[in-house]
Tab-separated table of N, CA, C and O in Angstrom:
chain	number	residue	atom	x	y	z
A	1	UNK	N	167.181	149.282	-7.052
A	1	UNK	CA	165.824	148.948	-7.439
A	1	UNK	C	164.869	149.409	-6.337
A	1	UNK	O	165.207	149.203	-5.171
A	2	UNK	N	163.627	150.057	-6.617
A	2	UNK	CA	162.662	150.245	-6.247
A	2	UNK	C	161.796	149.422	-5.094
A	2	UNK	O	160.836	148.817	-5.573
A	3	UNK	N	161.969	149.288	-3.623
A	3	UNK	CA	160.546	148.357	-2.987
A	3	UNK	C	159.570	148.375	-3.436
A	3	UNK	O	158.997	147.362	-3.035
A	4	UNK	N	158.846	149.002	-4.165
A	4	UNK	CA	157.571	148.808	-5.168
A	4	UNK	C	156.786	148.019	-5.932
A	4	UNK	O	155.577	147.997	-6.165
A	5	UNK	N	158.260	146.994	-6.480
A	5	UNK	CA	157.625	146.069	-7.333
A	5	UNK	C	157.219	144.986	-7.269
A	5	UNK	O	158.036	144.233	-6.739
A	6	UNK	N	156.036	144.378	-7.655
A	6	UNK	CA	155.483	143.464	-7.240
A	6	UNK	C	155.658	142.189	-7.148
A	6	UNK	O	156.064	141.434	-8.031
A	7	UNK	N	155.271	141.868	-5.783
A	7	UNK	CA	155.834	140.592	-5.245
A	7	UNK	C	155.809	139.696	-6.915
A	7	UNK	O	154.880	139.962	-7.679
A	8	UNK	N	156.996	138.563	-7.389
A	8	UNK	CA	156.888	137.529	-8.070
A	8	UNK	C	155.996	136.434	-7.818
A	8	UNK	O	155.562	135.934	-8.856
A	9	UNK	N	155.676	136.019	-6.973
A	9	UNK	CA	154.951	134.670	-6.425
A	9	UNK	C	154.028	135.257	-5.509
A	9	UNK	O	154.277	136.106	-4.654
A	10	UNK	N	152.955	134.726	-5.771
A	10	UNK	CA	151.506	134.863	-4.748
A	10	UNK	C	151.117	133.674	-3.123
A	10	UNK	O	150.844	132.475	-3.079
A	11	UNK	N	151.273	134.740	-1.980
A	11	UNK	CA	151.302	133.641	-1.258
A	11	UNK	C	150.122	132.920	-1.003
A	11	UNK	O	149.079	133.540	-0.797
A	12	UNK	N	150.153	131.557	-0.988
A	12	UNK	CA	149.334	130.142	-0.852
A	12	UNK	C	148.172	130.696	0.481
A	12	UNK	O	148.348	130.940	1.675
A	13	UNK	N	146.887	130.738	-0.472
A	13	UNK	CA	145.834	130.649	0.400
A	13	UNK	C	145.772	130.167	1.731
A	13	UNK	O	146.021	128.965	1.643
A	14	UNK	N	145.549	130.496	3.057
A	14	UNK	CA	145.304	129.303	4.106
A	14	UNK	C	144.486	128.878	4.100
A	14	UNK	O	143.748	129.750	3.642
A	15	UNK	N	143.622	127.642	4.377
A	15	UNK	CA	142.319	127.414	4.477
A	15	UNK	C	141.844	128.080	5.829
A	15	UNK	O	142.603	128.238	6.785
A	16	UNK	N	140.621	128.426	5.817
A	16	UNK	CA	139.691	128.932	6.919
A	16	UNK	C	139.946	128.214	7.944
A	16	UNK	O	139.949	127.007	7.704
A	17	UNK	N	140.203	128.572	9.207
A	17	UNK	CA	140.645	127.924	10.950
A	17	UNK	C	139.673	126.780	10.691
A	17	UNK	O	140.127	125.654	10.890
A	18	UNK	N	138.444	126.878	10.289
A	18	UNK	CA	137.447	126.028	10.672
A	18	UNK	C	137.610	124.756	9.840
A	18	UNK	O	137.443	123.642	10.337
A	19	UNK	N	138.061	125.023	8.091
A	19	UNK	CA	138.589	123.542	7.836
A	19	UNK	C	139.470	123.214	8.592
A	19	UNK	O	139.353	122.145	9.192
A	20	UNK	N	140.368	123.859	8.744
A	20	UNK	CA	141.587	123.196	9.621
A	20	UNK	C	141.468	122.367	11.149
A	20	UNK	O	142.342	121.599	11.551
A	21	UNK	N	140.229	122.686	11.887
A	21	UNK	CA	140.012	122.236	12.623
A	21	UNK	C	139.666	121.138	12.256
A	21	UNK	O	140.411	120.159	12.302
A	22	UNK	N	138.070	121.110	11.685
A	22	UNK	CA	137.612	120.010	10.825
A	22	UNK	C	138.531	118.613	10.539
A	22	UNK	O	138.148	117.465	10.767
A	23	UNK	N	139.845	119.011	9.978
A	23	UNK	CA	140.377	117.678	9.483
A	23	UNK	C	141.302	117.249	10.473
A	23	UNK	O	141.795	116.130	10.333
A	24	UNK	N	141.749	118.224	11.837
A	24	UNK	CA	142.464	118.011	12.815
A	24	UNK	C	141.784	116.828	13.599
A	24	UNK	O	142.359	115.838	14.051
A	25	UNK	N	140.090	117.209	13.687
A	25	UNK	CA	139.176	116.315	14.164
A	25	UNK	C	139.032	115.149	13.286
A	25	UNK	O	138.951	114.192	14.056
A	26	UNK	N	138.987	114.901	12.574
A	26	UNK	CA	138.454	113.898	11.556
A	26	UNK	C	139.974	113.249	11.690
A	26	UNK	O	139.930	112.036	11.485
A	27	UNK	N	141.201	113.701	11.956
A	27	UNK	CA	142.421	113.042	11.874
A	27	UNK	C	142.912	112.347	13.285
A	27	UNK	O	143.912	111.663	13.504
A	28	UNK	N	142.069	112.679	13.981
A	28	UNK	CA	142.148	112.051	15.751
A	28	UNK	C	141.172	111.447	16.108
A	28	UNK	O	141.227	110.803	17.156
A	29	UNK	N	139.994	111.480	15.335
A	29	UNK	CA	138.783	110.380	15.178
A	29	UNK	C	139.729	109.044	14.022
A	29	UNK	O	139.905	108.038	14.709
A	30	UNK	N	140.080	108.925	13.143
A	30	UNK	CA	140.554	108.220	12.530
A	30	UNK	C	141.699	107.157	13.327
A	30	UNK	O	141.697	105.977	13.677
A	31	UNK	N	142.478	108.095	13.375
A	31	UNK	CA	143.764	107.414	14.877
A	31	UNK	C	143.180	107.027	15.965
A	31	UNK	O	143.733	106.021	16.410
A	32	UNK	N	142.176	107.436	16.681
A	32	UNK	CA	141.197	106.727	17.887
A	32	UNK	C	140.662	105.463	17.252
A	32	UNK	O	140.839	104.420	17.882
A	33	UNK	N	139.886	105.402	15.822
A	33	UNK	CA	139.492	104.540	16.079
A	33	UNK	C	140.619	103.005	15.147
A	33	UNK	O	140.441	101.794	15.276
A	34	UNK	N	141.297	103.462	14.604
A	34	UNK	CA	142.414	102.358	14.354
A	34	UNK	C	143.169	101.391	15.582
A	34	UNK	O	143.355	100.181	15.704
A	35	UNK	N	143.628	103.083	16.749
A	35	UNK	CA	143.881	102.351	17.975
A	35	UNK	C	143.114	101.513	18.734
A	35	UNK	O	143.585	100.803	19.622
A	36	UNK	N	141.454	101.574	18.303
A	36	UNK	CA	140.331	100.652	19.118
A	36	UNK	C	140.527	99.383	18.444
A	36	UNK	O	140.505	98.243	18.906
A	37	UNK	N	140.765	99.890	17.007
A	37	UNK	CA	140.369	98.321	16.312
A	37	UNK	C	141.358	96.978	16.374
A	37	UNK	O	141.211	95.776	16.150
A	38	UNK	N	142.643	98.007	16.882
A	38	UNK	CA	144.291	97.243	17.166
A	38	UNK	C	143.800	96.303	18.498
A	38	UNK	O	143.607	95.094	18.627
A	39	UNK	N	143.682	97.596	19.529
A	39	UNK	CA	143.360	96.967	20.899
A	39	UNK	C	142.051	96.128	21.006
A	39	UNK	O	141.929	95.785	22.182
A	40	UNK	N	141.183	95.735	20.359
A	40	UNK	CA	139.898	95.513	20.317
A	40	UNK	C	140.634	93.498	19.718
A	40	UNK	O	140.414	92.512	20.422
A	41	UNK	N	141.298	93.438	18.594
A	41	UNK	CA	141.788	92.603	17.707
A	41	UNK	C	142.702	91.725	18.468
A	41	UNK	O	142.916	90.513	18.457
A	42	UNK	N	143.306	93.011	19.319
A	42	UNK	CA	144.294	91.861	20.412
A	42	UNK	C	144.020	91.528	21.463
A	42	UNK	O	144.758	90.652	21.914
A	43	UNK	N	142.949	91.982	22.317
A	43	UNK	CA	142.207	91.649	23.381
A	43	UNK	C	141.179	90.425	22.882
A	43	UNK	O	141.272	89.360	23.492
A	44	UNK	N	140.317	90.520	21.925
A	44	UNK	CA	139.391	89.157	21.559
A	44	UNK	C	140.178	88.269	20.891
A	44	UNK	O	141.075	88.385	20.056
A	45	UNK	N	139.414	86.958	21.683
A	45	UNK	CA	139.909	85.566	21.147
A	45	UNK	C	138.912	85.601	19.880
A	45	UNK	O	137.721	85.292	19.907
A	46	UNK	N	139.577	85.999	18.877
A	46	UNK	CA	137.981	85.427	17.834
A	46	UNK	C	137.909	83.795	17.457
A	46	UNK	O	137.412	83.448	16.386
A	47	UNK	N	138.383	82.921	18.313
A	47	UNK	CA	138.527	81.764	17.763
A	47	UNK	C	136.946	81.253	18.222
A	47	UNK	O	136.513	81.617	19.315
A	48	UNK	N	136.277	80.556	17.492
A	48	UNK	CA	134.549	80.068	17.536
A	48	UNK	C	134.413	78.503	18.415
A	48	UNK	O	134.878	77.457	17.960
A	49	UNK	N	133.817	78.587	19.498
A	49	UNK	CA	133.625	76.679	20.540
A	49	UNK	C	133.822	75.991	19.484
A	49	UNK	O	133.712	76.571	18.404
A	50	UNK	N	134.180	74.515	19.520
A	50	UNK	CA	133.739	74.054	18.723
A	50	UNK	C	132.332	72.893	18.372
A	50	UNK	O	131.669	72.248	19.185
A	51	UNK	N	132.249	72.932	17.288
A	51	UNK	CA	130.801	72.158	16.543
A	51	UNK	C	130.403	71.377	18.072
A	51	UNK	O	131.275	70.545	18.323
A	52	UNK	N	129.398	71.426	19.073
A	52	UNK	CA	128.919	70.749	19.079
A	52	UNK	C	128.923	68.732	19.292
A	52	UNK	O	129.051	67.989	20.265
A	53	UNK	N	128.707	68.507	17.772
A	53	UNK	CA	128.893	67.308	17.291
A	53	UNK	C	129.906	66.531	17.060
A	53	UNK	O	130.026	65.407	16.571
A	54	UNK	N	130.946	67.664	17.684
A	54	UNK	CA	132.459	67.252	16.964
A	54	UNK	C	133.001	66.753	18.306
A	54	UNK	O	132.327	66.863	19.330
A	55	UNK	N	134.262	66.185	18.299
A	55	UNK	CA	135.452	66.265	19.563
A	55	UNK	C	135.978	67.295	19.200
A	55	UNK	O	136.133	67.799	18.088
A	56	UNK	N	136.353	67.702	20.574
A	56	UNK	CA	137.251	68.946	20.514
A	56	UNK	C	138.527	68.640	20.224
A	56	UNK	O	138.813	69.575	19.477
A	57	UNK	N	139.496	67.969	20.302
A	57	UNK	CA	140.285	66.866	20.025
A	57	UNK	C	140.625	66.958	18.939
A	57	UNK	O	141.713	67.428	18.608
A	58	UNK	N	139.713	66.503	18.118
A	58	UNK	CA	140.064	65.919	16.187
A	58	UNK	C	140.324	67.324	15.659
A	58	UNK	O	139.827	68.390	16.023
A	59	UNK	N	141.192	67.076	14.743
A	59	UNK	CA	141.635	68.005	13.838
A	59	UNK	C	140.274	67.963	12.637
A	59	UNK	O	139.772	66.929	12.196
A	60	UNK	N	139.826	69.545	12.235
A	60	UNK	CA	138.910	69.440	10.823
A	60	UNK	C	139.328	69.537	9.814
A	60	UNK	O	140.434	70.068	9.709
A	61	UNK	N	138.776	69.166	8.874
A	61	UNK	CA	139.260	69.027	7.554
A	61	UNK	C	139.435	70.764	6.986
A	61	UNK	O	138.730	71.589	7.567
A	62	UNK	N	140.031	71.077	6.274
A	62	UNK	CA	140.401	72.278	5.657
A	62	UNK	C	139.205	72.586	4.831
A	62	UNK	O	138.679	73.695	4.922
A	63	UNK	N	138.709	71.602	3.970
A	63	UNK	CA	137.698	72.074	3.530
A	63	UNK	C	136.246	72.957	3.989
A	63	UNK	O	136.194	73.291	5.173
A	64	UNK	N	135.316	73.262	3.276
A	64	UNK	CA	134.449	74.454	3.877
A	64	UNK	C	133.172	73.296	4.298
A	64	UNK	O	132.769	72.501	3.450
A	65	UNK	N	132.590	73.325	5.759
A	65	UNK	CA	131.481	72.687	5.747
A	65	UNK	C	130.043	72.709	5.293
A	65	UNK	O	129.300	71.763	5.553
């Protein structure tokens, strides 16, 4: 057979360097900021003083005030 004949399958577009950069960036901005929100989540106490009016002591009721 002939080298001539034409390729069967068409090879797969690349996207342009510049998308590819694009989502390289957008994919290490994403992972930066998950890793902030991890380290951010485990470094703060989000627990709130309490009331004021209250003892710190007494247990609150479950219900919503």
């Amino acid at each position: 057979m002939p080298d001539t004949a034409p390729p069967r399958h068409r090879a797969r577009p690349k996207p342009p360097a510049e998308e590819r950069l694009r989502r390289r960036v957008a994919g290490a901005l994403l992972a930066a900021g998950a890793l902030a929100a991890t380290l951010l989540t485990a470094a703060v106490d989000p627990a709130a003083p309490p009331a004021p009016d209250r003892d710190p002591g007494r247990a609150s009721s479950d219900l919503a005030q």
